[in-house]
C-alpha cells in the first residue's frame, strides 16, 4: 500500500515544522484570531502556549533528509516563530542538512534588536516580513527600506496588510477559509466549488503538537492525516489517506471536504474533466 502511494505522491517541496504555538498579535486577517477550539486559543480567547521539543524537531529534520528533501524549511504555521529563542539554531540545523531555511515573521521581536537581526539574516536564506502598521504607500515603502537595511544579506520579501486594508493603501490581504468575510481584503471573497487544488502537494505542514495539516487553511488538522508522534514523515506523506485527499483535490473535488468547500484559494489549473469551474460568493467566511 505504501509503495503504491509513493508512485502517485511526489516528495514535498517545502517543509514547515511549527516549533511553538504562540503569537503576540491578533490580526483580523488571521484564522488563529477566531480560534476557540483549544488548538491556539481557549474558549475564553486565552492563548495556548505549547512547544515541540528540540529533539523532536531535529528528528523530523533528520527524517526529511533521509527522504531526500533539500527544499525550503520553516518553523512556523499559525504562530510567530521568533517568539521561540531556539529559532536561529533550528535554521542553522536545517542548513547543516542541506535544506534552505525560510522565515515568515511579523518583525516585532526583531525591532530594536540589531544583534538578533544580524543573526537572523545570517541564518536564513529567505525572510518574509509581515508589514501591518502603515497608513500610506509612501510609509509602506519606507518600512520596507528599513527592513532591507536591518536584514542585509538575506533575500527579503514582504506581506503587506495595512490597518484599513485595500481601502487606503497597497494591501496583500486575501480571504481565508476560517476568517469572517471582510471588506478590507484585496480580492473578491469567492469559493471555487469544483476547482482543482494542488497546494497540498507542495508543503508538508506539521503543527506544534505533531499533527499533520493538509494546507495553510487547515488550522485544526481537519483531515485527520496523522501525527508525527505516532508515524514517520514518510508514512504520513505517503499514506493512503493523504494520497486520497491529494487525488480528490487535484481532480476538483473540493466539495468532498467541508473546509475545502468553503476555501477561497483560486484554482490551480483547469478541471481535468473539462468542466467549467463553478464560482460563488461566500456568505460569512466561517466553517
XYZ file of C-alpha atoms in Angstrom:
287
model
C 0.000 0.000 0.000
C 2.766 2.456 0.932
C 4.813 1.619 -2.169
C 1.822 2.267 -4.410
C 1.179 5.651 -2.761
C 4.797 6.697 -3.250
C 4.373 6.474 -7.015
C 1.413 8.885 -7.035
C 2.553 11.496 -4.482
C 5.884 13.216 -5.198
C 8.077 14.497 -2.379
C 7.003 17.793 -0.852
C 8.840 20.937 -1.963
C 8.584 22.729 1.386
C 8.550 21.556 4.982
C 7.046 23.571 7.828
C 7.550 22.396 11.396
C 5.817 24.713 13.858
C 8.185 24.904 16.819
C 5.736 26.650 19.187
C 2.127 27.809 19.252
C 2.096 31.418 20.458
C 1.762 34.723 18.599
C 1.991 38.233 20.041
C -0.639 39.645 17.686
C -4.341 39.091 16.984
C -4.677 40.151 13.354
C -8.092 40.494 11.732
C -6.960 38.518 8.679
C -5.543 35.528 10.606
C -7.548 32.394 11.362
C -5.963 31.889 14.800
C -7.636 35.116 15.994
C -11.035 33.415 15.706
C -9.995 30.047 17.132
C -11.697 28.903 20.337
C -11.010 25.183 19.930
C -8.063 24.928 22.295
C -5.573 24.426 19.458
C -4.325 28.025 19.590
C -6.848 29.856 21.775
C -9.098 28.566 24.547
C -12.878 29.020 24.757
C -12.269 32.324 26.519
C -9.721 33.519 23.981
C -6.629 32.897 26.085
C -3.533 31.758 24.167
C -2.470 28.125 24.229
C 1.293 28.086 24.747
C 2.813 24.822 23.528
C 6.220 23.864 22.211
C 7.642 20.966 20.240
C 10.748 19.541 21.945
C 14.049 20.343 20.268
C 14.946 16.660 19.963
C 11.726 16.005 18.065
C 12.299 18.885 15.648
C 15.825 17.664 14.916
C 14.475 14.144 14.449
C 11.970 15.428 11.873
C 14.752 17.242 10.023
C 16.755 14.009 10.003
C 13.753 12.117 8.649
C 13.239 14.684 5.900
C 16.911 14.493 4.971
C 16.675 10.705 4.744
C 13.756 11.130 2.332
C 15.976 13.221 0.072
C 14.407 16.570 0.939
C 16.595 19.605 0.200
C 13.918 22.297 -0.204
C 12.742 25.193 1.927
C 12.052 24.617 5.609
C 10.368 26.933 8.130
C 9.475 26.712 11.801
C 6.063 28.393 11.810
C 2.445 27.799 10.900
C -0.085 29.919 12.820
C 2.457 31.332 15.266
C 5.216 33.933 15.435
C 8.417 31.889 15.022
C 10.790 34.379 16.637
C 8.993 34.103 19.972
C 10.921 30.826 20.124
C 14.508 31.639 21.145
C 15.633 28.375 19.517
C 14.697 29.685 16.079
C 18.115 30.779 14.768
C 19.623 27.494 15.961
C 16.907 25.496 14.225
C 17.546 27.383 10.982
C 21.249 26.558 11.217
C 20.424 22.903 11.854
C 18.320 22.851 8.690
C 21.224 24.323 6.741
C 23.537 21.609 8.067
C 21.210 19.079 6.480
C 21.299 20.731 3.070
C 17.925 22.479 3.429
C 17.076 26.117 2.772
C 15.679 27.936 5.842
C 12.726 30.268 5.254
C 11.273 32.679 7.818
C 7.903 34.442 7.947
C 7.752 36.932 10.825
C 5.799 40.000 11.914
C 9.164 41.503 12.883
C 8.165 42.621 16.363
C 10.825 40.549 18.137
C 13.489 41.988 15.825
C 12.550 45.621 16.443
C 15.327 47.365 18.369
C 17.485 44.223 18.470
C 20.285 44.749 15.953
C 22.290 41.712 17.068
C 19.305 39.398 16.558
C 18.681 40.983 13.152
C 22.224 40.122 12.121
C 21.896 36.582 13.467
C 18.617 36.014 11.638
C 19.973 37.459 8.381
C 22.902 35.037 8.560
C 20.750 32.027 9.463
C 18.053 32.422 6.816
C 18.130 32.299 3.042
C 14.734 33.974 2.641
C 12.880 36.215 5.099
C 9.295 37.380 4.658
C 8.318 40.273 6.923
C 4.667 40.936 7.607
C 4.080 44.704 7.488
C 0.754 45.629 9.057
C 1.159 49.110 10.559
C 1.205 51.780 7.862
C -1.250 54.365 6.606
C 0.014 55.094 3.087
C 2.011 53.544 0.273
C 4.836 56.004 0.983
C 5.034 54.851 4.603
C 4.995 51.239 3.443
C 7.976 51.813 1.158
C 9.897 53.490 3.974
C 9.257 50.494 6.234
C 10.463 48.132 3.524
C 13.691 50.089 3.094
C 14.284 49.943 6.842
C 13.866 46.165 6.966
C 16.147 45.622 3.985
C 18.821 47.599 5.822
C 18.323 45.758 9.135
C 18.349 42.323 7.494
C 21.029 42.995 4.916
C 22.470 39.835 3.378
C 19.239 37.821 3.198
C 16.593 37.821 0.479
C 13.805 39.991 1.905
C 10.150 39.848 0.858
C 7.074 41.449 2.381
C 3.490 40.563 3.198
C 1.845 43.958 3.454
C -1.537 44.416 5.116
C -2.420 47.914 6.254
C -4.804 48.774 9.102
C -7.641 49.521 6.697
C -6.575 47.058 4.038
C -7.108 47.810 0.378
C -9.244 50.861 1.118
C -6.313 53.176 1.900
C -3.011 51.654 0.725
C -1.391 48.771 -1.123
C -2.512 45.553 0.532
C -1.893 41.836 0.025
C -4.790 40.685 2.209
C -6.722 37.733 0.787
C -9.791 35.850 2.034
C -9.215 32.815 4.246
C -11.499 29.829 4.835
C -11.711 30.288 8.614
C -11.782 34.093 8.646
C -15.066 36.055 8.509
C -15.770 37.902 5.285
C -14.178 41.346 5.478
C -14.373 44.295 3.076
C -10.661 45.047 3.626
C -9.390 42.041 1.652
C -7.709 42.813 -1.638
C -9.547 40.288 -3.820
C -13.189 39.109 -4.016
C -14.261 36.596 -1.363
C -15.170 33.734 -3.698
C -15.492 29.960 -3.482
C -14.458 27.694 -6.362
C -16.556 24.619 -5.687
C -15.112 22.189 -8.247
C -11.722 23.794 -8.892
C -8.580 21.664 -8.688
C -6.168 22.400 -5.859
C -2.554 21.233 -5.934
C -1.387 23.254 -2.937
C -1.301 20.270 -0.546
C 1.262 18.676 -2.869
C 3.739 21.478 -2.263
C 4.094 21.679 1.510
C 4.219 19.266 4.392
C 2.848 21.072 7.444
C 3.444 19.833 10.976
C 1.694 21.679 13.795
C 3.458 22.330 17.125
C 1.684 19.323 18.677
C 2.813 16.990 15.880
C -0.431 16.986 13.893
C -0.041 16.910 10.112
C -2.163 19.583 8.421
C -3.263 19.481 4.801
C -2.606 23.075 3.759
C -2.258 26.627 5.070
C -6.040 26.830 5.566
C -6.143 23.698 7.724
C -5.711 25.310 11.140
C -7.279 22.423 13.053
C -5.952 19.348 11.269
C -9.423 18.707 9.851
C -8.289 15.922 7.530
C -7.051 13.566 10.287
C -3.803 12.864 8.430
C -1.935 11.645 11.489
C 0.689 12.752 13.969
C 4.498 12.647 13.910
C 4.499 11.121 17.390
C 2.713 8.083 16.002
C 4.070 7.820 12.440
C 7.133 8.884 10.480
C 7.134 11.762 7.996
C 7.422 9.250 5.182
C 4.463 7.209 6.438
C 2.316 10.321 6.843
C 3.154 11.877 3.478
C 2.691 8.664 1.505
C -0.246 7.297 3.495
C -3.388 6.096 1.745
C -5.462 8.814 3.451
C -3.161 11.613 2.308
C -2.947 10.165 -1.191
C -6.743 10.037 -1.372
C -7.057 13.693 -0.353
C -4.446 14.713 -2.928
C -6.124 12.744 -5.711
C -9.554 14.152 -4.839
C -8.405 17.778 -4.713
C -6.298 17.671 -7.873
C -9.370 16.261 -9.632
C -11.503 19.206 -8.480
C -13.225 17.525 -5.546
C -13.343 20.399 -3.100
C -16.989 19.690 -2.329
C -15.914 16.411 -0.701
C -14.339 18.237 2.256
C -16.069 20.800 4.469
C -13.024 23.057 4.735
C -12.236 22.918 1.018
C -15.822 23.625 0.004
C -15.527 26.977 1.789
C -11.971 27.729 0.656
C -11.299 30.964 -1.258
C -7.996 29.765 -2.762
C -8.079 30.214 -6.520
C -7.969 27.258 -8.946
C -4.527 25.818 -9.559
C -5.322 24.673 -13.074
C -8.362 23.753 -15.177
C -10.643 20.903 -14.035
C -9.319 17.642 -15.523
C -12.804 16.653 -16.657
C -13.053 19.751 -18.830
C -15.974 21.266 -16.920
C -16.156 24.962 -16.184
C -15.183 25.935 -12.628
C -18.221 26.883 -10.558
C -17.714 30.216 -8.776
C -19.894 31.508 -5.929
C -19.527 34.243 -3.325
C -19.110 33.235 0.313
C -21.689 34.456 2.801
C -19.799 34.580 6.078
C -16.389 33.014 5.621
C -16.638 30.721 8.645
C -16.952 26.926 8.763
